[in-house]
mmCIF file of C-alpha atoms in Angstrom:
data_model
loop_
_atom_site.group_PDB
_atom_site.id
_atom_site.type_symbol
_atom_site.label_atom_id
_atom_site.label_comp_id
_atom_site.label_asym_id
_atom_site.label_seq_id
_atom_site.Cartn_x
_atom_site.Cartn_y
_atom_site.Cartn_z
ATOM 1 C CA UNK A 1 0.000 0.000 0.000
ATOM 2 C CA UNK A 2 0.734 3.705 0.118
ATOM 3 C CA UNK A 3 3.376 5.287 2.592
ATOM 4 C CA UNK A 4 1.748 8.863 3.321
ATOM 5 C CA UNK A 5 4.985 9.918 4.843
ATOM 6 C CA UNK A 6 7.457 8.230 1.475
ATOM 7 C CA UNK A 7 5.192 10.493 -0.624
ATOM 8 C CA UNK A 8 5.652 13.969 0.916
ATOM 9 C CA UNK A 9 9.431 13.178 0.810
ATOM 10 C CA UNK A 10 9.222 12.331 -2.582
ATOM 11 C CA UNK A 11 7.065 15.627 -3.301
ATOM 12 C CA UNK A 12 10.090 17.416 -0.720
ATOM 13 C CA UNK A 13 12.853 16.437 -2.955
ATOM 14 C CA UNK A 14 11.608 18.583 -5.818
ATOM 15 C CA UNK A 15 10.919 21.264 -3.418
ATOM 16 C CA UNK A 16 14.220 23.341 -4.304
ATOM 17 C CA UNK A 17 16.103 25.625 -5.933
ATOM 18 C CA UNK A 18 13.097 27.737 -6.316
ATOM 19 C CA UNK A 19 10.217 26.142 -6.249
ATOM 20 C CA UNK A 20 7.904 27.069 -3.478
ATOM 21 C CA UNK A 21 5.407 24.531 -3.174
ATOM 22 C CA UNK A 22 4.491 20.724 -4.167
ATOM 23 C CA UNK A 23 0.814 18.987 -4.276
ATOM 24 C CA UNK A 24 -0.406 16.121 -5.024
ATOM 25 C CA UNK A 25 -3.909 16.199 -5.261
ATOM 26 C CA UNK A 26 -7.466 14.925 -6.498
ATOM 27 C CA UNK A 27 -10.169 15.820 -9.215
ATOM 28 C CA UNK A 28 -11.960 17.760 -7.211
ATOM 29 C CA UNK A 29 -9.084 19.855 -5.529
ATOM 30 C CA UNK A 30 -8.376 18.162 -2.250
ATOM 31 C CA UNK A 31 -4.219 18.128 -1.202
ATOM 32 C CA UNK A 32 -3.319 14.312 -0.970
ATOM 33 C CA UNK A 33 0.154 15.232 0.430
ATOM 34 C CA UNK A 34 2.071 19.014 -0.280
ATOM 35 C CA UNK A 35 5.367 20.268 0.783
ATOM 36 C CA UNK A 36 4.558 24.190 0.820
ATOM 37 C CA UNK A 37 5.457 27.310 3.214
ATOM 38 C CA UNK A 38 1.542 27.007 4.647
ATOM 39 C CA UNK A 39 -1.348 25.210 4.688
ATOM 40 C CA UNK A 40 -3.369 27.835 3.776
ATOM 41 C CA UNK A 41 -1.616 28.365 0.403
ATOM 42 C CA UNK A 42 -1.316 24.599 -0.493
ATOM 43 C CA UNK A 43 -5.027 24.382 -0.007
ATOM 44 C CA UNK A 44 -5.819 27.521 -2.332
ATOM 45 C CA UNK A 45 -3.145 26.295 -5.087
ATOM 46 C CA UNK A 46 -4.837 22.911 -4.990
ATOM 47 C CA UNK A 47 -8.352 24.540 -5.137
ATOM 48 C CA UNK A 48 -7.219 26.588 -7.611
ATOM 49 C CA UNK A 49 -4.752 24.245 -10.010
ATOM 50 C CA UNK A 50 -7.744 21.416 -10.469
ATOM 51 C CA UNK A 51 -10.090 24.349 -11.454
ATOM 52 C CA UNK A 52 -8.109 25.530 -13.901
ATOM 53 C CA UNK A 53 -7.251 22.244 -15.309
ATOM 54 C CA UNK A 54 -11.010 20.605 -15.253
ATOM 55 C CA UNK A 55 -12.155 24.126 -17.098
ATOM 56 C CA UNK A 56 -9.184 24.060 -19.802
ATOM 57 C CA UNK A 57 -9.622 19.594 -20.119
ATOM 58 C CA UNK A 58 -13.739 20.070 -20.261
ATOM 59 C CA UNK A 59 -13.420 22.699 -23.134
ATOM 60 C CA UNK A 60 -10.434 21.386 -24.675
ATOM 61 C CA UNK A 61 -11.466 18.146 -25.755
ATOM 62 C CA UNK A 62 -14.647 19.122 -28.402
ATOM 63 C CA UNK A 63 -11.914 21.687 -30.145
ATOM 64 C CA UNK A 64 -8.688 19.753 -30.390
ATOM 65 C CA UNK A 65 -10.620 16.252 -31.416
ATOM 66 C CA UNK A 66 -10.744 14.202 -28.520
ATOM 67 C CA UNK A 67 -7.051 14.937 -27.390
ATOM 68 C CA UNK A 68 -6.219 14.352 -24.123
ATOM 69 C CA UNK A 69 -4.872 17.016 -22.097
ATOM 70 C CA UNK A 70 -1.252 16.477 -20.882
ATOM 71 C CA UNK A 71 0.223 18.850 -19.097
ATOM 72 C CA UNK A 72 -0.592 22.581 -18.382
ATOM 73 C CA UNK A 73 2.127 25.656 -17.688
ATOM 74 C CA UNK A 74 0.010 28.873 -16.021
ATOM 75 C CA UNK A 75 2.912 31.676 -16.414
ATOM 76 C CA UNK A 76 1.556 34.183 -13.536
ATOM 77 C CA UNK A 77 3.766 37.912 -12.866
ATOM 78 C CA UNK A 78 5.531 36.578 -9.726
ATOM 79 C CA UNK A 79 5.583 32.737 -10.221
ATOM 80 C CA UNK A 80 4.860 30.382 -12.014
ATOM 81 C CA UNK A 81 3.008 26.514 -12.234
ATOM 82 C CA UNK A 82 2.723 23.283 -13.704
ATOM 83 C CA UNK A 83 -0.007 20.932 -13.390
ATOM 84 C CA UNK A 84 -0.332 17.397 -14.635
ATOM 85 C CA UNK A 85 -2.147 14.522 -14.175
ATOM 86 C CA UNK A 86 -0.912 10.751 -12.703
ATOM 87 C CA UNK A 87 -3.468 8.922 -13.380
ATOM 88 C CA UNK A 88 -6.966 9.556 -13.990
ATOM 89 C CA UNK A 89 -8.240 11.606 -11.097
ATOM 90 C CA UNK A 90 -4.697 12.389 -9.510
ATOM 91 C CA UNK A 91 -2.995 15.750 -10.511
ATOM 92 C CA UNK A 92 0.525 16.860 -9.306
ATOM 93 C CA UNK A 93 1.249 20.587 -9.280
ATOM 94 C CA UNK A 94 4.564 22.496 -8.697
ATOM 95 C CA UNK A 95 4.421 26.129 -7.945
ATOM 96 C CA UNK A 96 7.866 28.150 -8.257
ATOM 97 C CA UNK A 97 9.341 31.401 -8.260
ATOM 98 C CA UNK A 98 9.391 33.412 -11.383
ATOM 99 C CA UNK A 99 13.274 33.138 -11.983
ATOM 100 C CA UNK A 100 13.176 29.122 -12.050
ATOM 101 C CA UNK A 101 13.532 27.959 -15.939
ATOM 102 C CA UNK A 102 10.260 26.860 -17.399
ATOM 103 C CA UNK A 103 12.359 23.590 -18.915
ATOM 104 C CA UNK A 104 13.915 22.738 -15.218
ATOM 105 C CA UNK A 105 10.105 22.752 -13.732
ATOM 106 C CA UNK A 106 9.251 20.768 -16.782
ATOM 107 C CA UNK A 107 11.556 18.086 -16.152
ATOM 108 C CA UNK A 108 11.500 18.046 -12.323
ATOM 109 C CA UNK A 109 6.889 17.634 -13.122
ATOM 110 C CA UNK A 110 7.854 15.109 -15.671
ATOM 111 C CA UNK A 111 10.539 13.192 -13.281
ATOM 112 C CA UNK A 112 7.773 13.012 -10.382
ATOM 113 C CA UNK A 113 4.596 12.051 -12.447
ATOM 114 C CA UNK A 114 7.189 8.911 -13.800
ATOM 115 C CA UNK A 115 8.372 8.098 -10.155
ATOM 116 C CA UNK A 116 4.548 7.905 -8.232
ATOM 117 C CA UNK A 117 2.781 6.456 -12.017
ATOM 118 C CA UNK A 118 3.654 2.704 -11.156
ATOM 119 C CA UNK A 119 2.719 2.586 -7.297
ATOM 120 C CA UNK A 120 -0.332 4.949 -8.022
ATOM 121 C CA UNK A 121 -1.564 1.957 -10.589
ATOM 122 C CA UNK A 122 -0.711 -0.751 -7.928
ATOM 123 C CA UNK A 123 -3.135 1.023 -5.387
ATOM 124 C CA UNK A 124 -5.240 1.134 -7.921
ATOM 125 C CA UNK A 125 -6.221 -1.983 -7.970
ATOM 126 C CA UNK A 126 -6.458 -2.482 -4.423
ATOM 127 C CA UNK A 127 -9.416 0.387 -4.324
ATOM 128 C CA UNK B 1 -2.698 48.924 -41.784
ATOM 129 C CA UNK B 2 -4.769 45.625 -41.614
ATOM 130 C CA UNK B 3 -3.066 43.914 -45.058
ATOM 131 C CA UNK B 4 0.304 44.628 -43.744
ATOM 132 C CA UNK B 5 -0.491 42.627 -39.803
ATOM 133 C CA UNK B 6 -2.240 39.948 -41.897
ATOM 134 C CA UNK B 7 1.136 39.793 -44.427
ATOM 135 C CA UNK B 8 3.033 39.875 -40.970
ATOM 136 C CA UNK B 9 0.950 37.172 -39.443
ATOM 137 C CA UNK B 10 0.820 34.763 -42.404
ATOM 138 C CA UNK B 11 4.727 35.351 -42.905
ATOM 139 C CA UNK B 12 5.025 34.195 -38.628
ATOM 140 C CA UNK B 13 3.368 30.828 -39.334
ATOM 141 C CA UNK B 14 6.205 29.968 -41.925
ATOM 142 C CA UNK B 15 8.848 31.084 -39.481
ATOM 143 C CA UNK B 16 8.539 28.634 -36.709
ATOM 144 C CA UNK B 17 8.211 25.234 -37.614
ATOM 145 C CA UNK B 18 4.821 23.192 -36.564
ATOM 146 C CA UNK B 19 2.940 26.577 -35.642
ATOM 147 C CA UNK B 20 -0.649 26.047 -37.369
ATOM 148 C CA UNK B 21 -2.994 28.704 -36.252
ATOM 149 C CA UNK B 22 -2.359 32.785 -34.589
ATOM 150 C CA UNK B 23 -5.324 34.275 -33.566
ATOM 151 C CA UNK B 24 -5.658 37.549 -31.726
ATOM 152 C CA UNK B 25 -9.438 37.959 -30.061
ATOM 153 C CA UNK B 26 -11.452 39.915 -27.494
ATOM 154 C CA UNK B 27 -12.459 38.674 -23.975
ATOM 155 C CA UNK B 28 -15.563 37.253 -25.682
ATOM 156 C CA UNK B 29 -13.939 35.011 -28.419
ATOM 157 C CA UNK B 30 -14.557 37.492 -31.162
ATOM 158 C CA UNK B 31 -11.261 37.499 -33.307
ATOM 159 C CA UNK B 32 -9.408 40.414 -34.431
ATOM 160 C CA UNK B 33 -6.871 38.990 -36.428
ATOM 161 C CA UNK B 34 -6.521 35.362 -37.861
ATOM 162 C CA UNK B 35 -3.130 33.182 -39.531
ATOM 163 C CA UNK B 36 -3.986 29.598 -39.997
ATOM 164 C CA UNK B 37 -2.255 26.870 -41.690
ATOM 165 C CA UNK B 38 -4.486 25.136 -44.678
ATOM 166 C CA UNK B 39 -4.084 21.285 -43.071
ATOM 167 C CA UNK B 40 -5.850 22.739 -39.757
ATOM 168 C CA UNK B 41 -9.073 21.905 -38.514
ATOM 169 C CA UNK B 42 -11.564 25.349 -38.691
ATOM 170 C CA UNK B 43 -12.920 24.391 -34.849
ATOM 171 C CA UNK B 44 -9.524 26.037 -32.914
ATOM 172 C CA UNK B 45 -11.293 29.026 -34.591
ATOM 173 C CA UNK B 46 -14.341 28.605 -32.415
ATOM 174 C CA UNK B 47 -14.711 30.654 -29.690
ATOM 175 C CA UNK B 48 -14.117 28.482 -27.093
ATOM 176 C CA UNK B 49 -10.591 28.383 -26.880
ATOM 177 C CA UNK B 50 -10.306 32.699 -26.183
ATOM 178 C CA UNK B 51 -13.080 32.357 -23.933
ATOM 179 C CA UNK B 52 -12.168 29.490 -21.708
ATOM 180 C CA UNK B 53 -8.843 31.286 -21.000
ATOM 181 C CA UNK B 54 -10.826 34.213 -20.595
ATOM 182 C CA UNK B 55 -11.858 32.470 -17.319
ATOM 183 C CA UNK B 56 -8.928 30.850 -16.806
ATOM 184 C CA UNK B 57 -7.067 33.827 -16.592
ATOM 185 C CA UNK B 58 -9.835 35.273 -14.009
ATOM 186 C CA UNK B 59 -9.016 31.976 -11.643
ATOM 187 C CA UNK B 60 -5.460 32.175 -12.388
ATOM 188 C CA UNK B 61 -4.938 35.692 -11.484
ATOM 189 C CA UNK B 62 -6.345 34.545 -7.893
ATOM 190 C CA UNK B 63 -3.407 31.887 -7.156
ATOM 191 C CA UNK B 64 -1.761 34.965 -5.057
ATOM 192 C CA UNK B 65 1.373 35.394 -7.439
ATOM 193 C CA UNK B 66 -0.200 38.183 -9.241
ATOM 194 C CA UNK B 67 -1.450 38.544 -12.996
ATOM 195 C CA UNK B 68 -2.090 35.829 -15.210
ATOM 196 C CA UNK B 69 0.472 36.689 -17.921
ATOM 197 C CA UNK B 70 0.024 32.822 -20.485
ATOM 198 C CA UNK B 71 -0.767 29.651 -20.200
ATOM 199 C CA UNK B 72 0.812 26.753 -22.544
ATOM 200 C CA UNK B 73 -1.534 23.647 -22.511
ATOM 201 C CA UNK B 74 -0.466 20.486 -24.097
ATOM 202 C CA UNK B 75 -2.535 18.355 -25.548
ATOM 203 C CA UNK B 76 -1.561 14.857 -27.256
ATOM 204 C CA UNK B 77 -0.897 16.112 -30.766
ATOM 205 C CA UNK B 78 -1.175 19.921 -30.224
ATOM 206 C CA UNK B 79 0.027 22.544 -27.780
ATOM 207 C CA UNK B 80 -1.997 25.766 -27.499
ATOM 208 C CA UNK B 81 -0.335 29.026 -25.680
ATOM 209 C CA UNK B 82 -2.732 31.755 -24.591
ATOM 210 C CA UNK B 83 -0.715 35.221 -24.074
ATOM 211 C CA UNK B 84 -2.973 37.960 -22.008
ATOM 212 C CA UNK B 85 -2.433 41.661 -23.030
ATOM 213 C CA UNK B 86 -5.415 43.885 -21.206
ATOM 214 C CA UNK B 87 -8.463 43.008 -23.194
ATOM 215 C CA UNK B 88 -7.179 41.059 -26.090
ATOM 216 C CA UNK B 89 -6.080 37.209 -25.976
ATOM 217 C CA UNK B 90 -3.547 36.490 -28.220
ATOM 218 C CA UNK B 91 -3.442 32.372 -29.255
ATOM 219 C CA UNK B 92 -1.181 30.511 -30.846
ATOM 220 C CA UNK B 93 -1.898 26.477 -31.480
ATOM 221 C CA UNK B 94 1.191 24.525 -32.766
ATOM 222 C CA UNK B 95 2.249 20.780 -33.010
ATOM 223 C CA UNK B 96 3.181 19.247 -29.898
ATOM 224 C CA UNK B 97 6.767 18.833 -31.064
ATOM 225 C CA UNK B 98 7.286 22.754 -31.834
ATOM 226 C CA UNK B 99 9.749 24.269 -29.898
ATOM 227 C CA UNK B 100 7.776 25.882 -26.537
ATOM 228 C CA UNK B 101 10.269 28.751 -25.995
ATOM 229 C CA UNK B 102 9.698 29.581 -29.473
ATOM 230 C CA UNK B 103 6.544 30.422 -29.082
ATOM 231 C CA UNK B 104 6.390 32.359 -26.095
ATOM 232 C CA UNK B 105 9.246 34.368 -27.738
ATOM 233 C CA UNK B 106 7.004 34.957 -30.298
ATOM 234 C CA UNK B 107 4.237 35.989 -27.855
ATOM 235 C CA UNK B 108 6.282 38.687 -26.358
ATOM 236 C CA UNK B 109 7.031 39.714 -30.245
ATOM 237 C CA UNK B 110 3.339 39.876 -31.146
ATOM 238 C CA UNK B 111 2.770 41.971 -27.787
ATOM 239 C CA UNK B 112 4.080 45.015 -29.437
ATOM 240 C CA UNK B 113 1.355 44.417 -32.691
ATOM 241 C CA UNK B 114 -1.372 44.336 -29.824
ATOM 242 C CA UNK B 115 -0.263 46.751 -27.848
ATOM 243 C CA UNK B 116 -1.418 49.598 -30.837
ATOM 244 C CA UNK B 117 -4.887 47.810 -30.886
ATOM 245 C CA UNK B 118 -5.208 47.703 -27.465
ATOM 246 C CA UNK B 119 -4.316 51.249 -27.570
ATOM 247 C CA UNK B 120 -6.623 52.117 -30.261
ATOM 248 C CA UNK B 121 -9.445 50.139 -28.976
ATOM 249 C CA UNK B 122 -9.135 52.079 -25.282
ATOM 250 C CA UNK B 123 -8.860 55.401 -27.719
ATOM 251 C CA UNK B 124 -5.321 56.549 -26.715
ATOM 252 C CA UNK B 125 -3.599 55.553 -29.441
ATOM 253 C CA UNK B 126 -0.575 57.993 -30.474
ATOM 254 C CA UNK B 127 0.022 59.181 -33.641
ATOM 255 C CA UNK B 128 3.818 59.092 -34.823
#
């Protein structure tokens, strides 16, 4: 089964050189586990992160044929995030400082999603 | 005025490999300007696209790291990159293999074509 405390160090070990906060979370914008400066701010990124990516996936899919949404970069004046999804109805979001490179939060999202994919599926089947 | 930012436009879509459609709309979808490559589907000129970031923007703006300046979504076979600038959405839909920082290099380009609407729709618009 799932180690609640394996996953927020997994989530902590991205949590540098700039980025400010790490969430995994549900569909319907619930944090699962976050490494972040406050609670408070985890929840509202969370809240906020599935909104934007259930709005963008719901009207998405009629225009671009049925393509699945992959991965979403929301470029903000003093930070920036990435949001994608693990499996189905898991989404992992990194939130980071302005000044980190879009391609380093790329690959540190990309490393992540590839590292909790497998034991994600495993539970999976459990549920 | 409007020939030559088409000319400009249609010459943009040759310049970066995989880029498909620009479009340049108001808040409420309603497009301004329009490139698109022939072998693209006519729907990513539906509304929909301008005015789901339209409310994207709104919820991103709230994330407490200030304004919403883009968003790059990528889909299977396509990336699309929304650029804000006031009350015009500028949108660019590519391949999913074209180069990213290409395009929001291009963005910042196409911000200085949008910034004389913007001007000119808010009626400030200097004449030089």
């Amino acid at each position: 089964m799932l180690k609640p405390k394996t996953i927020s160090l997994v989530l902590k070990q991205a949590t540098t050189g700039g980025v400010k906060a790490t969430l995994l979370l549900n569909s319907e914008g619930s944090p699962l586990a976050f490494i972040s400066d406050s609670d408070r701010e985890a929840r509202v990124y969370a809240a906020i992160a599935s909104n934007i990516w259930n709005t963008i996936e719901r009207n998405g899919k009629s225009v671009m044929n049925g393509n699945a949404l992959k991965f979403l970069l929301v470029g903000c004046e003093e930070g920036n995030v990435v949001i994608t999804t693990v499996n189905n109805n898991m989404f992992l979001c990194l939130v980071a400082k302005p000044e980190v490179e879009l391609g380093m939060l790329k690959a540190k999202i990309d490393a992540l999603t590839k590292h909790l994919e497998e034991p994600f599926q495993q539970a999976a089947t459990y549920m | 005025m409007s020939e030559e930012i088409q000319m400009y436009f249609d010459k943009l879509l040759l310049r970066i490999d995989g880029l498909k459609v620009i479009t340049v709309t108001d808040r409420d979808g309603v497009i301004l300007i329009k490139s698109e490559s022939k072998d693209f589907s006519d729907r990513v000129l539906e509304p929909t696209l301008s005015t789901t970031f339209s409310v994207v923007n709104d919820q991103a703006s709230k994330l407490g790291l200030k304004k919403n300046k883009f968003i790059i979504s990528v889909y299977e076979n396509h990336q699309v990159v929304h650029f804000n600038n006031a009350t015009l959405i500028t949108t660019l839909v590519a391949d999913s293999t074209a180069n990213t920082g290409m395009l929001l290099n291009l963005g910042d380009e196409l911000k200085d074509v949008t910034d004389v609407i913007v001007s000119a729709l808010s009626g400030h618009q200097d004449i030089s």
